[in-house]
Amino acid sequence: MGSIKNVVKVMNFHSLLRVDKARKRAENYLKVGNEITAILSEILYNKNLVLDKQVLIPDKDMPILDIYVANDYGYCGDFNSSVRRAILKNPSNDKIIIGKKIVYKDDKTVLKIEKDDFEKRFVEIQHYIEKSLLDMSYSEINIYYNHYYSSTTFGFKRVKVFPIEFSGEYYEGNDFIAETDLQKMLKSLVSFYICYQLKMCECISEAAENLNRNQITRMALDRIEEQEEEERNAMLRKKNEKACFENVENFKKVVSIGDAND
């Protein structure tokens, strides 16, 4: 039991370190991500671009692309089950799946990448999204992942990254002068935005998965400690019972000796 407890302690400690590291990375991504979103909203929903009919308006009849960020490591069954449920809920949508433990694959799965290969193969995702934006082949693009909220909570989340949410007001600030194909430039900007958001979500998901692992190993440690306490109490009861039995036997001997002397 002691060796198992030590292993679980190490896993618990490492998960805490990874949570903190991933959380700090995610916070940096999030700060920049909010700025990028604000800047792109001002460009995409500029009043003059709207009047010139240069804004990106997806065809609602086109399919939807869903990107799922799962986990490839241990102690994350519940973590991945949320991803599986979302996939099964939207079987007709095109999908990119990140994580080998999600065994689902159909003719709508355009890309499937192991979590460990995310950085190495990210260019494949990037090229696919760039082409999709150039062709305007999707009416909507969503990212599904487990979101880290705090040191104690995480939850499954959907983020719509295309079209970028419209706040309800057109931006009437400085005008823009474009000496290039404006539509192509806007599509390139949105493609960059989606890829950045995906990297941010993957990073936040990593913090959530390690929080999940930390909670599971913490529960395992608590259970091991409960068993150790039960074993200690059982040994103490046996020791007390043995001592009590020996005292009774000794008392019997004293009594029998006294009776013999009488």
CSV table of C-alpha atoms in Angstrom, one decimal:
chain,number,residue,atom,x,y,z
A,1,MET,CA,0.0,0.0,0.0
A,2,GLY,CA,2.9,2.4,0.8
A,3,SER,CA,4.5,2.0,-2.6
A,4,ILE,CA,1.1,2.7,-4.3
A,5,LYS,CA,0.6,5.7,-2.1
A,6,ASN,CA,4.0,7.1,-3.1
A,7,VAL,CA,3.2,6.7,-6.8
A,8,VAL,CA,-0.1,8.4,-6.5
A,9,LYS,CA,1.5,11.3,-4.5
A,10,VAL,CA,4.0,11.8,-7.3
A,11,MET,CA,1.2,11.8,-9.9
A,12,ASN,CA,-0.8,14.3,-7.8
A,13,PHE,CA,2.2,16.6,-7.4
A,14,HIS,CA,3.1,16.5,-11.1
A,15,SER,CA,-0.6,17.3,-12.0
A,16,LEU,CA,-0.5,20.3,-9.8
A,17,LEU,CA,2.7,21.6,-11.4
A,18,ARG,CA,1.2,21.0,-14.9
A,19,VAL,CA,-2.0,22.8,-13.9
A,20,ASP,CA,-0.1,25.9,-12.9
A,21,LYS,CA,2.1,25.9,-15.9
A,22,ALA,CA,-0.8,25.4,-18.4
A,23,ARG,CA,-2.9,28.0,-16.5
A,24,LYS,CA,-0.2,30.6,-16.9
A,25,ARG,CA,0.2,29.9,-20.6
A,26,ALA,CA,-3.6,30.0,-21.1
A,27,GLU,CA,-3.8,33.4,-19.3
A,28,ASN,CA,-1.2,34.8,-21.7
A,29,TYR,CA,-3.1,33.4,-24.7
A,30,LEU,CA,-6.4,34.8,-23.3
A,31,LYS,CA,-5.1,38.3,-22.8
A,32,VAL,CA,-3.9,38.5,-26.4
A,33,GLY,CA,-6.9,36.7,-27.6
A,34,ASN,CA,-9.3,39.3,-26.2
A,35,GLU,CA,-7.3,42.0,-27.9
A,36,ILE,CA,-7.3,40.2,-31.2
A,37,THR,CA,-11.1,39.6,-31.0
A,38,ALA,CA,-11.7,43.3,-30.3
A,39,ILE,CA,-9.5,44.4,-33.2
A,40,LEU,CA,-11.0,42.0,-35.7
A,41,SER,CA,-14.5,43.0,-34.6
A,42,GLU,CA,-13.7,46.6,-35.4
A,43,ILE,CA,-12.4,45.6,-38.8
A,44,LEU,CA,-15.0,43.1,-39.8
A,45,TYR,CA,-17.9,45.2,-38.6
A,46,ASN,CA,-16.7,48.5,-39.7
A,47,LYS,CA,-19.6,50.6,-40.9
A,48,ASN,CA,-18.0,51.5,-44.2
A,49,LEU,CA,-17.1,47.9,-45.0
A,50,VAL,CA,-20.7,46.9,-44.3
A,51,LEU,CA,-22.1,49.6,-46.5
A,52,ASP,CA,-19.6,48.5,-49.3
A,53,LYS,CA,-20.9,44.9,-48.7
A,54,GLN,CA,-17.3,43.8,-48.0
A,55,VAL,CA,-18.0,41.9,-44.8
A,56,LEU,CA,-17.8,38.1,-44.6
A,57,ILE,CA,-21.3,36.7,-44.5
A,58,PRO,CA,-21.3,32.9,-44.5
A,59,ASP,CA,-24.0,31.0,-46.4
A,60,LYS,CA,-26.3,29.5,-43.8
A,61,ASP,CA,-26.9,26.5,-46.1
A,62,MET,CA,-23.3,25.4,-45.9
A,63,PRO,CA,-22.2,22.7,-43.4
A,64,ILE,CA,-20.8,23.3,-40.0
A,65,LEU,CA,-17.2,22.5,-38.9
A,66,ASP,CA,-16.7,21.3,-35.3
A,67,ILE,CA,-13.2,21.0,-33.7
A,68,TYR,CA,-13.0,18.8,-30.7
A,69,VAL,CA,-10.1,18.9,-28.2
A,70,ALA,CA,-9.8,15.7,-26.1
A,71,ASN,CA,-7.1,14.1,-24.0
A,72,ASP,CA,-4.7,11.2,-24.6
A,73,TYR,CA,-3.4,10.6,-21.1
A,74,GLY,CA,-4.6,8.5,-18.1
A,75,TYR,CA,-7.3,9.3,-15.5
A,76,CYS,CA,-9.4,11.3,-18.0
A,77,GLY,CA,-12.3,9.1,-18.9
A,78,ASP,CA,-14.9,11.5,-17.7
A,79,PHE,CA,-13.0,14.3,-19.3
A,80,ASN,CA,-13.2,12.7,-22.7
A,81,SER,CA,-16.8,11.4,-22.3
A,82,SER,CA,-18.0,15.0,-22.6
A,83,VAL,CA,-16.2,15.3,-26.0
A,84,ARG,CA,-17.8,11.9,-27.2
A,85,ARG,CA,-21.3,13.1,-26.2
A,86,ALA,CA,-20.9,16.3,-28.2
A,87,ILE,CA,-19.6,14.4,-31.3
A,88,LEU,CA,-22.6,12.0,-31.1
A,89,LYS,CA,-24.9,14.9,-30.7
A,90,ASN,CA,-23.7,16.5,-34.0
A,91,PRO,CA,-22.9,13.5,-36.3
A,92,SER,CA,-23.8,15.4,-39.5
A,93,ASN,CA,-21.2,18.2,-38.9
A,94,ASP,CA,-17.7,18.0,-40.4
A,95,LYS,CA,-15.2,17.5,-37.6
A,96,ILE,CA,-11.6,17.8,-36.6
A,97,ILE,CA,-10.8,15.5,-33.7
A,98,ILE,CA,-7.7,16.1,-31.5
A,99,GLY,CA,-7.0,13.1,-29.3
A,100,LYS,CA,-6.4,9.4,-30.1
A,101,LYS,CA,-8.6,8.2,-27.2
A,102,ILE,CA,-11.7,9.5,-29.1
A,103,VAL,CA,-12.0,6.4,-31.3
A,104,TYR,CA,-14.9,7.9,-33.3
A,105,LYS,CA,-14.3,8.4,-37.0
A,106,ASP,CA,-16.6,8.7,-39.9
A,107,ASP,CA,-16.8,10.2,-43.4
A,108,LYS,CA,-17.4,13.6,-41.8
A,109,THR,CA,-14.0,13.5,-40.0
A,110,VAL,CA,-11.7,15.6,-42.1
A,111,LEU,CA,-8.7,15.4,-39.7
A,112,LYS,CA,-7.8,13.3,-36.7
A,113,ILE,CA,-4.7,14.1,-34.7
A,114,GLU,CA,-3.2,12.7,-31.5
A,115,LYS,CA,-2.8,15.2,-28.7
A,116,ASP,CA,1.0,14.8,-28.6
A,117,ASP,CA,1.1,15.6,-32.3
A,118,PHE,CA,-1.0,18.8,-32.0
A,119,GLU,CA,2.0,21.2,-32.3
A,120,LYS,CA,3.8,19.2,-34.9
A,121,ARG,CA,0.7,18.8,-37.1
A,122,PHE,CA,-1.0,22.1,-36.4
A,123,VAL,CA,0.0,23.3,-39.9
A,124,GLU,CA,-2.4,20.7,-41.3
A,125,ILE,CA,-5.3,22.2,-39.3
A,126,GLN,CA,-4.1,25.7,-40.3
A,127,HIS,CA,-4.1,24.9,-44.0
A,128,TYR,CA,-7.5,23.3,-43.8
A,129,ILE,CA,-9.0,26.3,-42.1
A,130,GLU,CA,-7.4,28.7,-44.5
A,131,LYS,CA,-8.8,26.9,-47.5
A,132,SER,CA,-12.2,26.6,-45.8
A,133,LEU,CA,-12.3,30.4,-45.3
A,134,LEU,CA,-11.1,31.1,-48.8
A,135,ASP,CA,-13.8,28.9,-50.2
A,136,MET,CA,-16.4,30.0,-47.6
A,137,SER,CA,-17.3,26.3,-47.3
A,138,TYR,CA,-18.7,26.5,-43.8
A,139,SER,CA,-21.6,28.4,-42.3
A,140,GLU,CA,-20.1,28.1,-38.8
A,141,ILE,CA,-17.0,26.8,-37.1
A,142,ASN,CA,-17.0,25.8,-33.4
A,143,ILE,CA,-14.4,24.6,-30.9
A,144,TYR,CA,-15.4,22.1,-28.2
A,145,TYR,CA,-13.1,21.6,-25.2
A,146,ASN,CA,-13.0,21.4,-21.4
A,147,HIS,CA,-12.5,24.8,-20.0
A,148,TYR,CA,-10.4,25.6,-16.9
A,149,TYR,CA,-12.3,28.0,-14.7
A,150,SER,CA,-10.5,27.9,-11.4
A,151,SER,CA,-8.2,25.8,-9.2
A,152,THR,CA,-11.3,23.7,-8.3
A,153,THR,CA,-13.6,23.7,-11.3
A,154,PHE,CA,-13.6,23.0,-15.0
A,155,GLY,CA,-16.4,22.4,-17.5
A,156,PHE,CA,-17.2,21.4,-21.1
A,157,LYS,CA,-17.6,24.4,-23.4
A,158,ARG,CA,-18.4,25.4,-27.0
A,159,VAL,CA,-16.9,28.5,-28.6
A,160,LYS,CA,-18.1,29.7,-31.9
A,161,VAL,CA,-15.1,31.1,-33.7
A,162,PHE,CA,-16.8,31.8,-37.1
A,163,PRO,CA,-18.5,34.0,-37.8
A,164,ILE,CA,-17.1,36.2,-35.1
A,165,GLU,CA,-19.9,37.3,-32.8
A,166,PHE,CA,-21.5,40.6,-33.7
A,167,SER,CA,-22.0,42.9,-30.7
A,168,GLY,CA,-25.0,44.6,-32.3
A,169,GLU,CA,-23.3,47.8,-33.2
A,170,TYR,CA,-21.2,48.7,-36.3
A,171,TYR,CA,-17.8,50.3,-35.6
A,172,GLU,CA,-17.7,53.9,-36.7
A,173,GLY,CA,-14.1,54.8,-35.8
A,174,ASN,CA,-11.3,55.3,-38.2
A,175,ASP,CA,-11.8,54.2,-41.8
A,176,PHE,CA,-9.5,51.7,-43.5
A,177,ILE,CA,-7.6,52.0,-46.8
A,178,ALA,CA,-7.0,48.7,-48.4
A,179,GLU,CA,-4.6,48.3,-51.4
A,180,THR,CA,-5.3,44.6,-51.8
A,181,ASP,CA,-8.1,42.1,-52.3
A,182,LEU,CA,-10.2,43.1,-49.2
A,183,GLN,CA,-12.2,39.8,-49.1
A,184,LYS,CA,-9.0,37.8,-49.2
A,185,MET,CA,-7.4,39.9,-46.5
A,186,LEU,CA,-10.4,39.6,-44.2
A,187,LYS,CA,-10.5,35.8,-44.7
A,188,SER,CA,-6.8,35.6,-43.9
A,189,LEU,CA,-7.4,37.6,-40.7
A,190,VAL,CA,-10.3,35.4,-39.6
A,191,SER,CA,-8.2,32.3,-40.4
A,192,PHE,CA,-5.5,33.6,-38.1
A,193,TYR,CA,-8.0,34.4,-35.4
A,194,ILE,CA,-9.5,30.8,-35.6
A,195,CYS,CA,-6.1,29.2,-35.3
A,196,TYR,CA,-5.1,31.4,-32.4
A,197,GLN,CA,-8.4,30.6,-30.6
A,198,LEU,CA,-7.8,26.9,-31.2
A,199,LYS,CA,-4.3,27.1,-29.7
A,200,MET,CA,-5.7,29.0,-26.7
A,201,CYS,CA,-8.5,26.4,-26.2
A,202,GLU,CA,-6.0,23.6,-26.4
A,203,CYS,CA,-3.8,25.3,-23.8
A,204,ILE,CA,-6.8,25.9,-21.5
A,205,SER,CA,-7.9,22.3,-22.0
A,206,GLU,CA,-4.5,21.1,-20.8
A,207,ALA,CA,-5.0,23.0,-17.6
A,208,ALA,CA,-8.4,21.5,-17.2
A,209,GLU,CA,-7.2,17.9,-17.8
A,210,ASN,CA,-4.5,18.2,-15.2
A,211,LEU,CA,-7.0,19.7,-12.8
A,212,ASN,CA,-9.2,16.6,-13.4
A,213,ARG,CA,-6.2,14.3,-12.9
A,214,ASN,CA,-5.3,16.2,-9.7
A,215,GLN,CA,-8.8,15.7,-8.3
A,216,ILE,CA,-8.8,12.0,-9.2
A,217,THR,CA,-5.4,11.4,-7.6
A,218,ARG,CA,-6.4,13.5,-4.6
A,219,MET,CA,-9.5,11.2,-4.1
A,220,ALA,CA,-7.3,8.2,-4.5
A,221,LEU,CA,-5.0,9.5,-1.8
A,222,ASP,CA,-7.9,10.2,0.5
A,223,ARG,CA,-9.2,6.6,-0.1
A,224,ILE,CA,-5.7,5.1,0.6
A,225,GLU,CA,-5.4,7.1,3.8
A,226,GLU,CA,-8.9,5.9,4.8
A,227,GLN,CA,-7.8,2.3,4.2
A,228,GLU,CA,-4.6,2.9,6.2
A,229,GLU,CA,-6.7,4.4,9.1
A,230,GLU,CA,-9.0,1.4,8.9
A,231,GLU,CA,-6.1,-1.0,9.0
A,232,ARG,CA,-4.5,0.9,11.9
A,233,ASN,CA,-7.8,0.7,13.8
A,234,ALA,CA,-8.2,-3.0,13.0
A,235,MET,CA,-4.6,-3.7,14.3
A,236,LEU,CA,-5.3,-1.6,17.4
A,237,ARG,CA,-8.5,-3.6,18.1
A,238,LYS,CA,-6.7,-6.9,17.7
A,239,LYS,CA,-3.9,-5.6,20.0
A,240,ASN,CA,-6.5,-4.5,22.6
A,241,GLU,CA,-8.4,-7.8,22.3
A,242,LYS,CA,-5.1,-9.7,22.7
A,243,ALA,CA,-4.2,-7.7,25.7
A,244,CYS,CA,-7.6,-8.1,27.2
A,245,PHE,CA,-7.5,-11.8,26.6
A,246,GLU,CA,-4.1,-12.1,28.3
A,247,ASN,CA,-5.3,-10.0,31.2
A,248,VAL,CA,-8.3,-12.3,31.7
A,249,GLU,CA,-6.1,-15.4,31.5
A,250,ASN,CA,-3.7,-13.9,34.0
A,251,PHE,CA,-6.6,-13.1,36.3
A,252,LYS,CA,-7.9,-16.6,36.0
A,253,LYS,CA,-4.5,-17.9,36.9
A,254,VAL,CA,-4.3,-15.6,39.9
A,255,VAL,CA,-7.7,-16.7,41.0
A,256,SER,CA,-7.0,-20.4,40.6
A,257,ILE,CA,-3.7,-20.1,42.5
A,258,GLY,CA,-5.6,-18.3,45.3
A,259,ASP,CA,-8.2,-21.1,45.4
A,260,ALA,CA,-5.5,-23.7,45.5
A,261,ASN,CA,-3.8,-22.0,48.4
A,262,ASP,CA,-7.1,-21.9,50.3
